[in-house]
Amino acid sequence: MKTQPMTEARFVALAEAWGGDLRRWPAAEATSAQLWADAHPTAAARALFEARQTDAVLDLVPRLSVSSSLRDRVIASAAGVGLKARTAWPGLRRLLWIGGAGWVAAACAGVVFGVTLSRNLAIEQQVDQVLNEAVAPALDDTEWLS
């Protein structure tokens, strides 16, 4: 995003919008504003001073807080017209369900694979055992005959 060239009017407008501290300005604007302020120190000092004065007055304004009775009345009136509270992330429940279903599917696939593999291994072990038992007596008989 390309910023507009910095002029005195633009600098003053940005100072009025973002305040007298260049650190609170958007990074792209602060960089060009600092370069302009270095080139025009008197005009920049005047604009920033006025912005800092406005900041100081705004800092004196007390912070408003909502009373619990007003909050309860607003919630009750919203519920009265059928409004419901929004979830923080509407798609989160669906995402968690899909993620959980994925874990279940992976676990089931692992169980099926494990059962199939163990069944095949058990069959192979039984075949080996039968062959060993079939060959072993034959060897024993030949030893007795000799």
Short mmCIF file of C-alpha atoms in Angstrom, two decimals:
data_model
loop_
_atom_site.label_atom_id
_atom_site.label_comp_id
_atom_site.label_asym_id
_atom_site.label_seq_id
_atom_site.Cartn_x
_atom_site.Cartn_y
_atom_site.Cartn_z
CA MET A 1 0.00 0.00 0.00
CA LYS A 2 1.54 3.26 -1.10
CA THR A 3 1.11 6.27 1.19
CA GLN A 4 0.46 9.78 0.02
CA PRO A 5 3.38 12.20 -0.05
CA MET A 6 3.85 13.95 3.26
CA THR A 7 2.85 17.61 3.28
CA GLU A 8 2.24 19.98 6.16
CA ALA A 9 -1.54 19.57 5.80
CA ARG A 10 -1.22 15.78 5.79
CA PHE A 11 1.13 15.85 8.77
CA VAL A 12 -1.31 18.01 10.75
CA ALA A 13 -4.23 15.75 9.80
CA LEU A 14 -2.33 12.66 10.91
CA ALA A 15 -1.30 14.36 14.16
CA GLU A 16 -4.95 15.20 14.83
CA ALA A 17 -6.02 11.64 14.07
CA TRP A 18 -3.23 9.63 15.76
CA GLY A 19 -1.99 12.01 18.44
CA GLY A 20 1.26 13.70 19.35
CA ASP A 21 3.35 10.53 19.74
CA LEU A 22 4.73 9.22 16.43
CA ARG A 23 5.09 5.74 17.97
CA ARG A 24 1.28 5.40 17.95
CA TRP A 25 1.02 6.23 14.25
CA PRO A 26 0.82 3.51 11.60
CA ALA A 27 4.34 2.38 10.71
CA ALA A 28 4.20 3.48 7.06
CA GLU A 29 2.95 6.93 8.03
CA ALA A 30 5.32 7.34 10.98
CA THR A 31 8.39 6.77 8.85
CA SER A 32 7.49 9.39 6.26
CA ALA A 33 6.22 11.72 9.01
CA GLN A 34 9.54 11.47 10.85
CA LEU A 35 11.42 12.31 7.65
CA TRP A 36 9.11 15.29 7.07
CA ALA A 37 9.47 16.40 10.71
CA ASP A 38 13.26 16.29 10.42
CA ALA A 39 13.07 18.49 7.31
CA HIS A 40 10.47 20.90 8.83
CA PRO A 41 11.13 20.93 12.58
CA THR A 42 9.15 24.09 13.44
CA ALA A 43 5.92 23.10 11.69
CA ALA A 44 6.19 19.52 12.97
CA ALA A 45 6.81 20.67 16.56
CA ARG A 46 3.76 22.95 16.43
CA ALA A 47 1.48 20.20 15.07
CA LEU A 48 2.74 17.60 17.53
CA PHE A 49 2.46 20.04 20.44
CA GLU A 50 -1.19 20.74 19.61
CA ALA A 51 -1.87 17.02 19.24
CA ARG A 52 -0.23 16.33 22.62
CA GLN A 53 -2.42 19.01 24.18
CA THR A 54 -5.51 17.29 22.77
CA ASP A 55 -4.20 13.93 24.02
CA ALA A 56 -3.77 15.37 27.51
CA VAL A 57 -7.34 16.71 27.57
CA LEU A 58 -8.70 13.39 26.32
CA ASP A 59 -6.75 11.57 29.04
CA LEU A 60 -8.57 13.68 31.66
CA VAL A 61 -11.98 12.40 30.58
CA PRO A 62 -13.16 9.74 33.02
CA ARG A 63 -13.57 6.24 31.68
CA LEU A 64 -17.21 5.28 31.46
CA SER A 65 -18.36 1.97 32.81
CA VAL A 66 -21.72 0.33 32.38
CA SER A 67 -23.65 -0.40 35.55
CA SER A 68 -24.72 -3.97 36.12
CA SER A 69 -28.40 -2.95 36.23
CA LEU A 70 -28.16 -1.34 32.76
CA ARG A 71 -26.37 -4.41 31.46
CA ASP A 72 -29.07 -6.69 32.87
CA ARG A 73 -31.85 -4.55 31.35
CA VAL A 74 -30.21 -4.62 27.91
CA ILE A 75 -29.77 -8.40 28.06
CA ALA A 76 -33.36 -8.86 29.22
CA SER A 77 -34.75 -6.64 26.45
CA ALA A 78 -32.66 -8.51 23.85
CA ALA A 79 -33.92 -11.84 25.14
CA GLY A 80 -37.45 -10.44 25.11
CA VAL A 81 -37.33 -9.86 21.34
CA GLY A 82 -35.79 -13.27 20.69
CA LEU A 83 -32.12 -12.35 20.28
CA LYS A 84 -29.55 -14.89 21.44
CA ALA A 85 -25.92 -14.48 22.39
CA ARG A 86 -23.47 -15.13 19.61
CA THR A 87 -20.72 -17.61 20.02
CA ALA A 88 -17.26 -16.14 19.80
CA TRP A 89 -16.41 -18.24 16.74
CA PRO A 90 -19.55 -19.53 15.03
CA GLY A 91 -17.69 -22.13 12.96
CA LEU A 92 -15.65 -23.39 15.90
CA ARG A 93 -18.23 -26.00 16.94
CA ARG A 94 -18.35 -27.43 13.42
CA LEU A 95 -14.56 -27.38 13.17
CA LEU A 96 -14.21 -29.20 16.47
CA TRP A 97 -16.79 -31.78 15.39
CA ILE A 98 -15.01 -32.40 12.10
CA GLY A 99 -11.66 -32.59 13.89
CA GLY A 100 -13.08 -35.05 16.42
CA ALA A 101 -14.59 -37.16 13.64
CA GLY A 102 -11.19 -37.22 11.95
CA TRP A 103 -9.53 -38.48 15.13
CA VAL A 104 -12.19 -41.17 15.54
CA ALA A 105 -11.75 -42.28 11.92
CA ALA A 106 -7.97 -42.43 12.34
CA ALA A 107 -8.33 -44.44 15.56
CA CYS A 108 -10.74 -46.89 13.92
CA ALA A 109 -8.42 -47.31 10.95
CA GLY A 110 -5.56 -48.01 13.34
CA VAL A 111 -7.59 -50.64 15.18
CA VAL A 112 -8.64 -52.34 11.94
CA PHE A 113 -5.06 -52.33 10.65
CA GLY A 114 -3.75 -53.66 13.95
CA VAL A 115 -6.32 -56.47 14.11
CA THR A 116 -5.67 -57.45 10.49
CA LEU A 117 -1.91 -57.40 10.97
CA SER A 118 -2.05 -59.35 14.23
CA ARG A 119 -4.40 -61.94 12.68
CA ASN A 120 -1.98 -62.45 9.77
CA LEU A 121 0.96 -62.71 12.17
CA ALA A 122 -0.93 -65.22 14.30
CA ILE A 123 -1.71 -67.35 11.25
CA GLU A 124 1.93 -67.23 10.15
CA GLN A 125 3.05 -68.28 13.63
CA GLN A 126 0.59 -71.18 13.63
CA VAL A 127 1.80 -72.33 10.20
CA ASP A 128 5.43 -72.18 11.37
CA GLN A 129 4.57 -74.11 14.50
CA VAL A 130 2.72 -76.81 12.55
CA LEU A 131 5.59 -77.16 10.08
CA ASN A 132 8.14 -77.33 12.89
CA GLU A 133 6.11 -80.00 14.67
CA ALA A 134 5.66 -81.94 11.43
CA VAL A 135 9.38 -81.88 10.67
CA ALA A 136 10.62 -82.44 14.22
CA PRO A 137 9.13 -85.95 14.75
CA ALA A 138 10.45 -87.04 11.38
CA LEU A 139 13.93 -86.09 12.42
CA ASP A 140 13.51 -87.81 15.73
CA ASP A 141 12.33 -91.03 14.05
CA THR A 142 15.36 -91.10 11.77
CA GLU A 143 17.66 -90.64 14.70
CA TRP A 144 16.09 -93.64 16.46
CA LEU A 145 16.31 -95.79 13.42
CA SER A 146 20.00 -95.26 12.94
#
